Short mmCIF file of C-alpha atoms and ligand atoms in Angstrom, two decimals:
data_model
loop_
_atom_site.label_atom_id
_atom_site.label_comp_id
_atom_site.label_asym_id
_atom_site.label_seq_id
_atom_site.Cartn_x
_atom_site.Cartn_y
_atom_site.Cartn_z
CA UNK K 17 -8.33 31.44 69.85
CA UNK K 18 -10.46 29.73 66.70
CA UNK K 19 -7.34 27.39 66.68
CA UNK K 20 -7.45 26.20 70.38
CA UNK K 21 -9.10 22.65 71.15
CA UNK K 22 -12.28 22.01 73.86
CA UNK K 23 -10.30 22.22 77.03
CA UNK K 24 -8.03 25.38 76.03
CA UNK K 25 -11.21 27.04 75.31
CA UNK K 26 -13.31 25.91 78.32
CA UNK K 27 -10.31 27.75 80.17
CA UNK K 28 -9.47 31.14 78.43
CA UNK K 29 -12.46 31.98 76.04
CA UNK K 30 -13.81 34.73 76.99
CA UNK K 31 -11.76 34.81 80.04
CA UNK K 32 -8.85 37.03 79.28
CA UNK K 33 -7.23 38.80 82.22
CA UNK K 34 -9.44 41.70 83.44
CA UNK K 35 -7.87 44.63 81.42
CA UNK K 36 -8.29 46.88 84.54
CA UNK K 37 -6.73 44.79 87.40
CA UNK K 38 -5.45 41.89 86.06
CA UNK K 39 -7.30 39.41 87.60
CA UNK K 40 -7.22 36.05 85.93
CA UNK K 41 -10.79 35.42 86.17
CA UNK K 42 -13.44 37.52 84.84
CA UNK K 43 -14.37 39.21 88.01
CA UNK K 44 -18.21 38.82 89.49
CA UNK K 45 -19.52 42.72 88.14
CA UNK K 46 -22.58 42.57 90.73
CA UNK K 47 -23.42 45.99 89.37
CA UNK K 48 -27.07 47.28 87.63
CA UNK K 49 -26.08 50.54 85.72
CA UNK K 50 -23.09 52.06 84.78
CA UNK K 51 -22.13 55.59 84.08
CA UNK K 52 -22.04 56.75 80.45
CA UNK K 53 -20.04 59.13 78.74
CA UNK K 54 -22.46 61.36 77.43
CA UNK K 55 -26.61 61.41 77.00
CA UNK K 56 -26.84 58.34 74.79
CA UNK K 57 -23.40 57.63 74.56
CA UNK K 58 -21.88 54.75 76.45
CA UNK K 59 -18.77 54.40 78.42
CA UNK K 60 -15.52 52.78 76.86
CA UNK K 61 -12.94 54.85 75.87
CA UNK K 62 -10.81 54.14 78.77
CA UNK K 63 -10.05 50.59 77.99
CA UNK K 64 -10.39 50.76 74.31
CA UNK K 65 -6.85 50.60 72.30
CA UNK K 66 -4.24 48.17 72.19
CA UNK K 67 -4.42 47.23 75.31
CA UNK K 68 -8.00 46.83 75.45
CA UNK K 69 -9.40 43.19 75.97
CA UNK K 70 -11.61 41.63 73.87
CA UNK K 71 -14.68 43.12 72.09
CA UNK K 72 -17.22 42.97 75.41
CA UNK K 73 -14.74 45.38 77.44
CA UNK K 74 -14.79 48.13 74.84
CA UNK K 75 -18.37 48.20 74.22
CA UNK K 76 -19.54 49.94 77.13
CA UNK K 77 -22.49 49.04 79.12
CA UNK K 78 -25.44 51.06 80.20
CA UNK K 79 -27.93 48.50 82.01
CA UNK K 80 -27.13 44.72 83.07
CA UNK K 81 -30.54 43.53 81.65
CA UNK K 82 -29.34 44.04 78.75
CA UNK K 83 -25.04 43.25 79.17
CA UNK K 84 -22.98 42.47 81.83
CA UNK K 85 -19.33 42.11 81.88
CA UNK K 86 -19.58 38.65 83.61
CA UNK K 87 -22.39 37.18 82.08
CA UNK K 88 -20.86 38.25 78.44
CA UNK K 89 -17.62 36.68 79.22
CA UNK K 90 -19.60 33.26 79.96
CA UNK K 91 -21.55 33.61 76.91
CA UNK K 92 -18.32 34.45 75.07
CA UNK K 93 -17.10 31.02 76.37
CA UNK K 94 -20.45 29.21 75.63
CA UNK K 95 -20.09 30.52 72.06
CA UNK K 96 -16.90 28.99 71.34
CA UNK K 97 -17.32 25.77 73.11
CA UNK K 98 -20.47 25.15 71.01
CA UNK K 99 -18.73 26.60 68.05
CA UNK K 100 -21.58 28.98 67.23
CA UNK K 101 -21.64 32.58 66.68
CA UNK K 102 -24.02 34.03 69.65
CA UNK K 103 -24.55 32.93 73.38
CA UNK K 104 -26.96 33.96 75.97
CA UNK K 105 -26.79 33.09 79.40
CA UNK K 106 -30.37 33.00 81.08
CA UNK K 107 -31.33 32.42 84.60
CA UNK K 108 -32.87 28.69 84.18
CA UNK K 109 -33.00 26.43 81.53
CA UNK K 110 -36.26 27.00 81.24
CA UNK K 111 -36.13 30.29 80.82
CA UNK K 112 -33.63 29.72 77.88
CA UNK K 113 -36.57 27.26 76.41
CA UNK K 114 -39.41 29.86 76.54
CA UNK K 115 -37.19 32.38 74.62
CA UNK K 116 -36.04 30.31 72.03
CA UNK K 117 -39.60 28.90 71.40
CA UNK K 118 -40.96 32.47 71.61
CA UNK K 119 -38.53 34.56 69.33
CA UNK K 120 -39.41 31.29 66.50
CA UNK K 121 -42.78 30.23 66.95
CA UNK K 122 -46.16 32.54 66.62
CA UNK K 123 -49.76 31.70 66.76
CA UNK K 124 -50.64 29.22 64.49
CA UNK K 125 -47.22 27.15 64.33
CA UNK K 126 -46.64 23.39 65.05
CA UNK K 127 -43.74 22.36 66.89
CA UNK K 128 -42.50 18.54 67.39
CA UNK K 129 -41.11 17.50 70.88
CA UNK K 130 -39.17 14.48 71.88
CA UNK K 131 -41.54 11.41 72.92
CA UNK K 132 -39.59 10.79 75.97
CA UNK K 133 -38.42 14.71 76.62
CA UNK K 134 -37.51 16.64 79.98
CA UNK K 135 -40.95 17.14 82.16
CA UNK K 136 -40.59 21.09 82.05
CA UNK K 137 -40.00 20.76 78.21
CA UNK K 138 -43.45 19.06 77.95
CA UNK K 139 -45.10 21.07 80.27
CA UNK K 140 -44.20 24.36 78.61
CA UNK K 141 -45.49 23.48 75.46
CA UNK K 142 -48.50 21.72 76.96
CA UNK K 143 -49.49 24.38 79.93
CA UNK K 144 -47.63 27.77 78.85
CA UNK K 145 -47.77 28.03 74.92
CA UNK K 146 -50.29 26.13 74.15
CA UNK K 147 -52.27 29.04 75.25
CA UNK K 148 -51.03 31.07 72.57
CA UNK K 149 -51.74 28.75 70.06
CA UNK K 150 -48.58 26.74 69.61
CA UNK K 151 -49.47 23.59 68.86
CA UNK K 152 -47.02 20.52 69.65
CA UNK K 153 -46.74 17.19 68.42
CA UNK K 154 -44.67 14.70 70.43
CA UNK K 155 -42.64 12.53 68.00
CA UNK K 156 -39.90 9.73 68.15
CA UNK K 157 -36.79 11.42 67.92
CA UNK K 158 -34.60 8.23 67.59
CA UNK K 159 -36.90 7.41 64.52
CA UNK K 160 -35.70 10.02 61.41
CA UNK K 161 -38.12 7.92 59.77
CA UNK K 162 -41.41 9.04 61.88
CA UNK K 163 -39.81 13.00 62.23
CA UNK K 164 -39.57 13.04 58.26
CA UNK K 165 -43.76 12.02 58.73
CA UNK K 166 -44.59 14.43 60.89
CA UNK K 167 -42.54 17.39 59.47
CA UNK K 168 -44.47 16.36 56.11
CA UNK K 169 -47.91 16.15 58.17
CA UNK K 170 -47.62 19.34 60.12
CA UNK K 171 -44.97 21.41 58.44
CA UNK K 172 -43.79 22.63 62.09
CA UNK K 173 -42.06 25.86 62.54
CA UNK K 174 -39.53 24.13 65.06
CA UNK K 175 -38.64 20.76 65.57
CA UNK K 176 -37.51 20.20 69.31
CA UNK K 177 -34.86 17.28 69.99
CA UNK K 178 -33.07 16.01 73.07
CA UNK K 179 -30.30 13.95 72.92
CA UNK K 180 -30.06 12.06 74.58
CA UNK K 181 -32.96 12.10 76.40
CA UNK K 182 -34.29 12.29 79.30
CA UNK K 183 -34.81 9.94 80.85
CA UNK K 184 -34.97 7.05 78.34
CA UNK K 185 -31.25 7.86 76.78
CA UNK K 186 -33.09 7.41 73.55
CA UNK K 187 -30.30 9.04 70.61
CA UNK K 188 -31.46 11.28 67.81
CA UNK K 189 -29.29 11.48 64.60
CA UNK K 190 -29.01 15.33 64.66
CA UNK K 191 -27.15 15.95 61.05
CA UNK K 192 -30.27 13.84 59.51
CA UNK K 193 -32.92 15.41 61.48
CA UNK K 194 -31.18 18.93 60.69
CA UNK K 195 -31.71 17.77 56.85
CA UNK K 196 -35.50 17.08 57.66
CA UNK K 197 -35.67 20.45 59.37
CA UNK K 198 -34.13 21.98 56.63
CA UNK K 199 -36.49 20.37 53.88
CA UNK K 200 -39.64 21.37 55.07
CA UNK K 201 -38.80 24.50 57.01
CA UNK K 202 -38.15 24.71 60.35
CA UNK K 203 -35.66 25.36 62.76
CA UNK K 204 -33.91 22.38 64.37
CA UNK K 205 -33.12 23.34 68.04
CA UNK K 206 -31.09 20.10 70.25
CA UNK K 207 -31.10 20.57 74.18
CA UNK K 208 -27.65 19.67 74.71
CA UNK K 209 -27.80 19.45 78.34
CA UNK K 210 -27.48 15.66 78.96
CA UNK K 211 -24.57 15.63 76.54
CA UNK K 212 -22.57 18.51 77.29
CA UNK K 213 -20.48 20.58 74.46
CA UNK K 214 -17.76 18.75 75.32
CA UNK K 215 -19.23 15.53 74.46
CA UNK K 216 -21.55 16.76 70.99
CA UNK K 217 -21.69 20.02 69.39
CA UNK K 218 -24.96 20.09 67.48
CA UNK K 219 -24.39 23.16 65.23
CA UNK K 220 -21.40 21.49 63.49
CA UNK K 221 -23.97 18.96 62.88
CA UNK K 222 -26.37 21.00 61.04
CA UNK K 223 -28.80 22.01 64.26
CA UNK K 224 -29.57 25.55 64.57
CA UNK K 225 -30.10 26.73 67.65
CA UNK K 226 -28.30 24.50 70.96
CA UNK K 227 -30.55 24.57 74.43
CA UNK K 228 -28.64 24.13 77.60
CA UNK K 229 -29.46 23.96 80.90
CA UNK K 230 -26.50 24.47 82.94
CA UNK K 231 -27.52 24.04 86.14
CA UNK K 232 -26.50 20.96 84.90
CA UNK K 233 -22.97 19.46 83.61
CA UNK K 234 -21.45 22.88 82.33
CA UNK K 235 -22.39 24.69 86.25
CA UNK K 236 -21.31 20.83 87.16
CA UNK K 237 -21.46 21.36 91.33
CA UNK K 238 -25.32 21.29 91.68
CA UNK K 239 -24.79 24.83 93.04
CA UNK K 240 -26.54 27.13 90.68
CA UNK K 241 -29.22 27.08 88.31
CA UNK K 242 -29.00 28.78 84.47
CA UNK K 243 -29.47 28.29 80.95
CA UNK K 244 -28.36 29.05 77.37
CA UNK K 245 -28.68 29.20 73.85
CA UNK K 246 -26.20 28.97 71.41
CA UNK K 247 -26.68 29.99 67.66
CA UNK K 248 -24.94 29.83 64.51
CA UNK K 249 -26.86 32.60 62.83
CA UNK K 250 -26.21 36.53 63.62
CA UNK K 251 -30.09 37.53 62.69
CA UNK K 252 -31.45 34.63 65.16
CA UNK K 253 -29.26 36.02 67.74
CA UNK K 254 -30.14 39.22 67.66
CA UNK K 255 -34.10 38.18 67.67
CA UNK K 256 -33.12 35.68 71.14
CA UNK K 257 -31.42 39.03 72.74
CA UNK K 258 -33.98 41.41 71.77
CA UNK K 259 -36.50 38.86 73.41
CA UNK K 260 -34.13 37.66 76.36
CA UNK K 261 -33.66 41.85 77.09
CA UNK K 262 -37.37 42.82 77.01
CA UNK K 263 -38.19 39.93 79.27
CA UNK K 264 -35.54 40.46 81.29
CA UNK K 265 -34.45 36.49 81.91
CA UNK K 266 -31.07 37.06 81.77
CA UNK K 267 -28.48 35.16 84.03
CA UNK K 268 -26.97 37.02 87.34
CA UNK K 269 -23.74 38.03 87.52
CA UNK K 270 -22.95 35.10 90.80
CA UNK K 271 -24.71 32.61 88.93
CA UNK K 272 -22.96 33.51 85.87
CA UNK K 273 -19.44 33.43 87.19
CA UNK K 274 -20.03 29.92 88.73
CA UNK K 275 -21.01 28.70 85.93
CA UNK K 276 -17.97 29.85 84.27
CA UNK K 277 -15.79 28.37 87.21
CA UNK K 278 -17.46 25.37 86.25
CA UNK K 279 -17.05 25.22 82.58
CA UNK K 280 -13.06 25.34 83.18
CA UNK K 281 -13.21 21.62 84.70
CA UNK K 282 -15.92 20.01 81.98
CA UNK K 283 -13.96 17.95 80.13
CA UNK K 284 -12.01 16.13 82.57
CA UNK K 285 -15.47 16.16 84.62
CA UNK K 286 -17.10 14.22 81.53
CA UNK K 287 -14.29 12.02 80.79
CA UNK K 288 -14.30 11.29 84.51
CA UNK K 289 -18.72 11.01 84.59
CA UNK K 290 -18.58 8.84 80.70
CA UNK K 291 -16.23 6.62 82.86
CA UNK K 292 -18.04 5.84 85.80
CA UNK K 293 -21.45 5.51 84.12
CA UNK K 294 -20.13 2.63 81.72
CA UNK K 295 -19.18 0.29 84.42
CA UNK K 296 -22.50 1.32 86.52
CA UNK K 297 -24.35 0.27 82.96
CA UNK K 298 -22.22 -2.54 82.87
CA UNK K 299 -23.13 -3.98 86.44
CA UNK K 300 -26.77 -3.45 86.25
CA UNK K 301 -26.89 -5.03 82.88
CA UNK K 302 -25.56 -8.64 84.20
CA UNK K 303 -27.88 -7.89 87.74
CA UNK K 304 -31.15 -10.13 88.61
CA UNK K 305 -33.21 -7.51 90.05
CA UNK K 306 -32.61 -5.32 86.66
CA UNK K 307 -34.98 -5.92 83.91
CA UNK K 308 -33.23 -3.46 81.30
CA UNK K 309 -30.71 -0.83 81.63
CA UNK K 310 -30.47 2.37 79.01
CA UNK K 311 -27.01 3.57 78.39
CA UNK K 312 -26.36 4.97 74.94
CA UNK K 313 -22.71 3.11 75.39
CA UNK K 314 -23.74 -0.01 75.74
CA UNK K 315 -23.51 -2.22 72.07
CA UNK K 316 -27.24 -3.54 72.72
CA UNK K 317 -28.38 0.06 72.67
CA UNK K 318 -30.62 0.80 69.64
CA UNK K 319 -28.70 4.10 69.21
CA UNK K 320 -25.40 3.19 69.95
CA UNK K 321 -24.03 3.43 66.48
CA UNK K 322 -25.07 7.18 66.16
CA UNK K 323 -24.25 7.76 69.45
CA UNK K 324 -20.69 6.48 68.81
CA UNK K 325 -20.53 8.48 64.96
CA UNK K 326 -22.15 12.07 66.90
CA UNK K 327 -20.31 11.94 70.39
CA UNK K 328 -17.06 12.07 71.90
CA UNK K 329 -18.19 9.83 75.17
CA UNK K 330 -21.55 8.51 76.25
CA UNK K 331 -22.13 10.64 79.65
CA UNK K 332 -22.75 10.02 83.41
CA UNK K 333 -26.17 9.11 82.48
CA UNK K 334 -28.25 5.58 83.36
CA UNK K 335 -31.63 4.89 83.62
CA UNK K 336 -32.72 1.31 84.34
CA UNK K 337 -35.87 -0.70 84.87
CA UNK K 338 -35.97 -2.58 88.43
CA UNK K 339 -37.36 -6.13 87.90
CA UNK K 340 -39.31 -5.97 90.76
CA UNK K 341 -42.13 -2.90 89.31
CA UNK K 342 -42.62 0.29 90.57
CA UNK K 343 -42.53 -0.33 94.09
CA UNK K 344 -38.95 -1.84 94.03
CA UNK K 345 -37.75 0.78 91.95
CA UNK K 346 -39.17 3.47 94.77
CA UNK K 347 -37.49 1.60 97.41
CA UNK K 348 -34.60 1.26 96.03
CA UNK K 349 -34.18 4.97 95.90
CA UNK K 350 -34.24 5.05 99.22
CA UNK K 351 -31.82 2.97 100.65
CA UNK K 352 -28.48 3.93 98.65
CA UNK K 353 -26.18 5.54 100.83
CA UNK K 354 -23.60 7.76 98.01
CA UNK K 355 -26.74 8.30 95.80
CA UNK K 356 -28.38 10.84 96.86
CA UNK K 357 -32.15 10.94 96.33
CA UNK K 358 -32.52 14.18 94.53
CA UNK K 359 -33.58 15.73 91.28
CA UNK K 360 -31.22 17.63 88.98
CA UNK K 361 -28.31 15.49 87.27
CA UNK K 362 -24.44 16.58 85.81
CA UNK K 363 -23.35 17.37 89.35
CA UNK K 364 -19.90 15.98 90.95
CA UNK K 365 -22.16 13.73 93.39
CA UNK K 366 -24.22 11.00 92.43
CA UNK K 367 -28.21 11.49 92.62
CA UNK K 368 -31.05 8.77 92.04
CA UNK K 369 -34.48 9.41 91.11
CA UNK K 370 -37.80 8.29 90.61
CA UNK K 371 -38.82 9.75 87.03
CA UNK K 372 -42.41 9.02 87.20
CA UNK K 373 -42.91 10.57 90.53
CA UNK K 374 -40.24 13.28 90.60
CA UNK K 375 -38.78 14.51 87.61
CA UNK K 376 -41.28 13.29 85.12
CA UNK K 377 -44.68 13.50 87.27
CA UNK K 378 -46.00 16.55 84.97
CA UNK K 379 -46.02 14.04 82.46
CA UNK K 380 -48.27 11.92 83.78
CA UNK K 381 -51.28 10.60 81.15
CA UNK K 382 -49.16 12.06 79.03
CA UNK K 383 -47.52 10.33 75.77
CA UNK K 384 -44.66 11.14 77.29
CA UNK K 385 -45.51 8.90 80.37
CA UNK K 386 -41.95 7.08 81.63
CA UNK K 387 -42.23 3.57 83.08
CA UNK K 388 -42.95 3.05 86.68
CA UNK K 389 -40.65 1.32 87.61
CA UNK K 390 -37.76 3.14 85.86
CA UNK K 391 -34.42 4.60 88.02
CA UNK K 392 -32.46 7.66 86.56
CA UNK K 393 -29.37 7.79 88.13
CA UNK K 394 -26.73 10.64 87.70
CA UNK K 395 -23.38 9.57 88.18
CA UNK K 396 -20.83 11.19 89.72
CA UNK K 397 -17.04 11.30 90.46
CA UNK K 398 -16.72 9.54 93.60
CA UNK K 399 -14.47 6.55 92.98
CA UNK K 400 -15.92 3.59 90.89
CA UNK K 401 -16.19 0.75 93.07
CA UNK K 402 -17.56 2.72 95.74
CA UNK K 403 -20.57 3.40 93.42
CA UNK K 404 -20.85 -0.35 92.09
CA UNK K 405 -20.77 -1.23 95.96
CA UNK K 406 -23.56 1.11 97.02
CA UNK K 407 -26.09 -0.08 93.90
CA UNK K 408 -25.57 -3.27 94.50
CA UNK K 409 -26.30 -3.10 98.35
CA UNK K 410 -29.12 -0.84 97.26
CA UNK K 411 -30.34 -3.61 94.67
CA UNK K 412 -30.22 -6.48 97.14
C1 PLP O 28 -32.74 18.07 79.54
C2 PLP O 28 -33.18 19.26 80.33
N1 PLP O 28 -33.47 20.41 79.70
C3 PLP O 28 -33.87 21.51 80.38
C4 PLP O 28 -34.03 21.50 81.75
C5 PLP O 28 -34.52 22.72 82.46
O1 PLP O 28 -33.44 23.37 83.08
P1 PLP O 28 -33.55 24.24 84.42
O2 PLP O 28 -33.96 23.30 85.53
O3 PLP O 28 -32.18 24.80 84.58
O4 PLP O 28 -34.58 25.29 84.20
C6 PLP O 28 -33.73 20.32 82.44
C7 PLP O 28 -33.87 20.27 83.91
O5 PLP O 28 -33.79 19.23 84.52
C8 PLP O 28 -33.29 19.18 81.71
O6 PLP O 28 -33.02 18.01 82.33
#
């Protein structure tokens, strides 16, 4: 299995034939308890032996807070498409941020975020921990030069990196900003959720922890919402599922086994997304009524070249500036017809967005404000043209 390439893996890790029925996919175990052998003894000896599956059927469960056979064969496949040791499956994003910050940070520590980060990212450092005395310091991340400051100024515990990000598409250069980590300290944990695994893999890169939301591209049909982390290092994991247990934030089995269905399709979904997206960024880039467009695979884009040297593709997304201000921009999300105006991104169907009033409002008088007039769009798989046609009508 350690041998197989992305799209083997996204298929059968973790996925083995149930060693009870058969069935080819891990079936949905919608189940809270399960009987145990003895008084403090768990179940397993039925499927253990040579014909036992991998290590999660022989282990025996006792409570699915704490393991169940779906949501261990997702993080099984999570593990091994991020090449990292441990997985957990949680039921947000969000709820897979709070326990990685948690199980690293106490009272007292510094923490750098992303200058242009996700809304909920901000506002959990801003609104939830700063009230236990986490104290965070919003940084460039494109700039290794002004991360390398303020890891020397505030010595920070964790240093927090999206990339890209969202919304700007700004690109970190995660193996330098691992060094920087590594020199003074910290922990360097990279959200990998605009990306996908299948288009970076931040722990071969030097990160060491990987955030995802995959309600995003890995659930991929804007039909469920979860999260994960993904670690390199045994004792970290064991710290994230001794926290993610006694909070109880864990992923259900449903939403755990469509996000599994999902994973199966992500490369050709991303190949698919990184196709359409280009010639979107390459439309609006030669458009009147857009002022600047920010697409890590366009040449002009100031992170380009590490984009190019740290990922396989460039994504499905775009975020543009209309020339015409806010009010343009807001319009303008109105009146596409294949967009849909929505929040969310890394589904099959395309979605536009206001940042500044949807996605991005908690950041408000912020300095992580986002333009006004500035349009996210998530870009789909419907055919190509059909998408130029719409923006353009849309555009005017
Ligand atoms: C980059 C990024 N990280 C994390 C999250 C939070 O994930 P969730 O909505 O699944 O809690 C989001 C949500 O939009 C996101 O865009």
């Amino acid at each position: 299995m350690a041998t197989d390439e992305f799209e083997t893996l996204a298929i059968h890790a973790g996925q083995e034939p149930d060693p009870l029925t058969g069935a080819v996919v891990p079936p949905i175990y919608q189940v809270s308890t399960y009987a145990q052998d003895g008084v403090g003894g768990l179940r397993g000896g039925r499927l253990s032996g040579a014909s036992a599956g991998p290590g999660r059927w022989i282990e025996g469960y006792e409570y699915s807070r704490t393991a169940n056979p779906t949501r261990g064969a997702l993080e099984e496949c999570l593990a091994a498409l991020e090449g990292g040791t441990r997985a957990l499956a949680f039921a947000s994003g969000m709820a897979a941020e709070d326990c990685l910050a948690r199980a690293v940070c106490r009272p007292g520590d510094h923490v750098l975020i992303p200058q242009d980060a996700y809304g909920g990212t901000y506002r959990l450092f801003d609104k939830v921990l700063a009230g236990w005395g986490v104290t965070y310091h919003p940084v460039p991340v494109a700039d290794s030069a002004a991360v390398r400051a303020a890891a020397t100024a505030f010595s920070p515990r964790l240093i927090w990196v999206e990339t890209p990000t969202n919304p700007l598409l700004s690109i970190a250069d995660i193996a330098a900003l691992a060094e920087i980590a590594h020199g003074s300290g910290a922990l360097l944990a990279v959200d990998n959720t605009f990306a996908s695994p299948y288009l970076q893999q931040p722990l071969a890169l030097g990160a060491d922890a990987v955030v995802h939301s995959t309600t995003k591209y890995l659930g991929g049909h804007s039909d469920v919402i979860g999260g994960a982390l993904v670690v390199g290092d045994g004792e970290l994991g064991e710290r994230l599922a001794f926290l993610q247990n006694a909070t109880g934030s864990a992923a259900g089995p449903f939403d755990a086994w469509l996000t599994l269905r999902g994973i199966k399709t992500l490369a050709v979904r991303m190949d698919k997304h990184s196709q359409n997206a280009a010639a979107v960024a390459l439309m609006l880039a030669s458009h009147p009524a857009v002022a600047r467009v920010y697409y890590p695979g366009l040449p002009g884009h100031p992170g380009h070249e590490i984009a190019a040297k740290q990922m396989r593709g460039f994504g499905g997304m775009v975020s543009f500036r209309h020339a015409g201000g806010e009010e343009a921009a807001v319009a303008m999300c109105g009146r596409t017809r294949l967009f849909t105006l929505g929040e969310s991104l890394g589904g099959v169907e395309s979605l536009i967005e206001h940042p500044a009033r949807m996605t991005h409002a908690s950041v408000a008088g912020s300095p992580l404000e986002v333009p006004a007039d500035l349009v996210r769009l998530s870009v789909g798989l419907e055919n190509t043209g059909d998408l130029l046609d719409d923006l353009r009508a849309a555009l005017g």
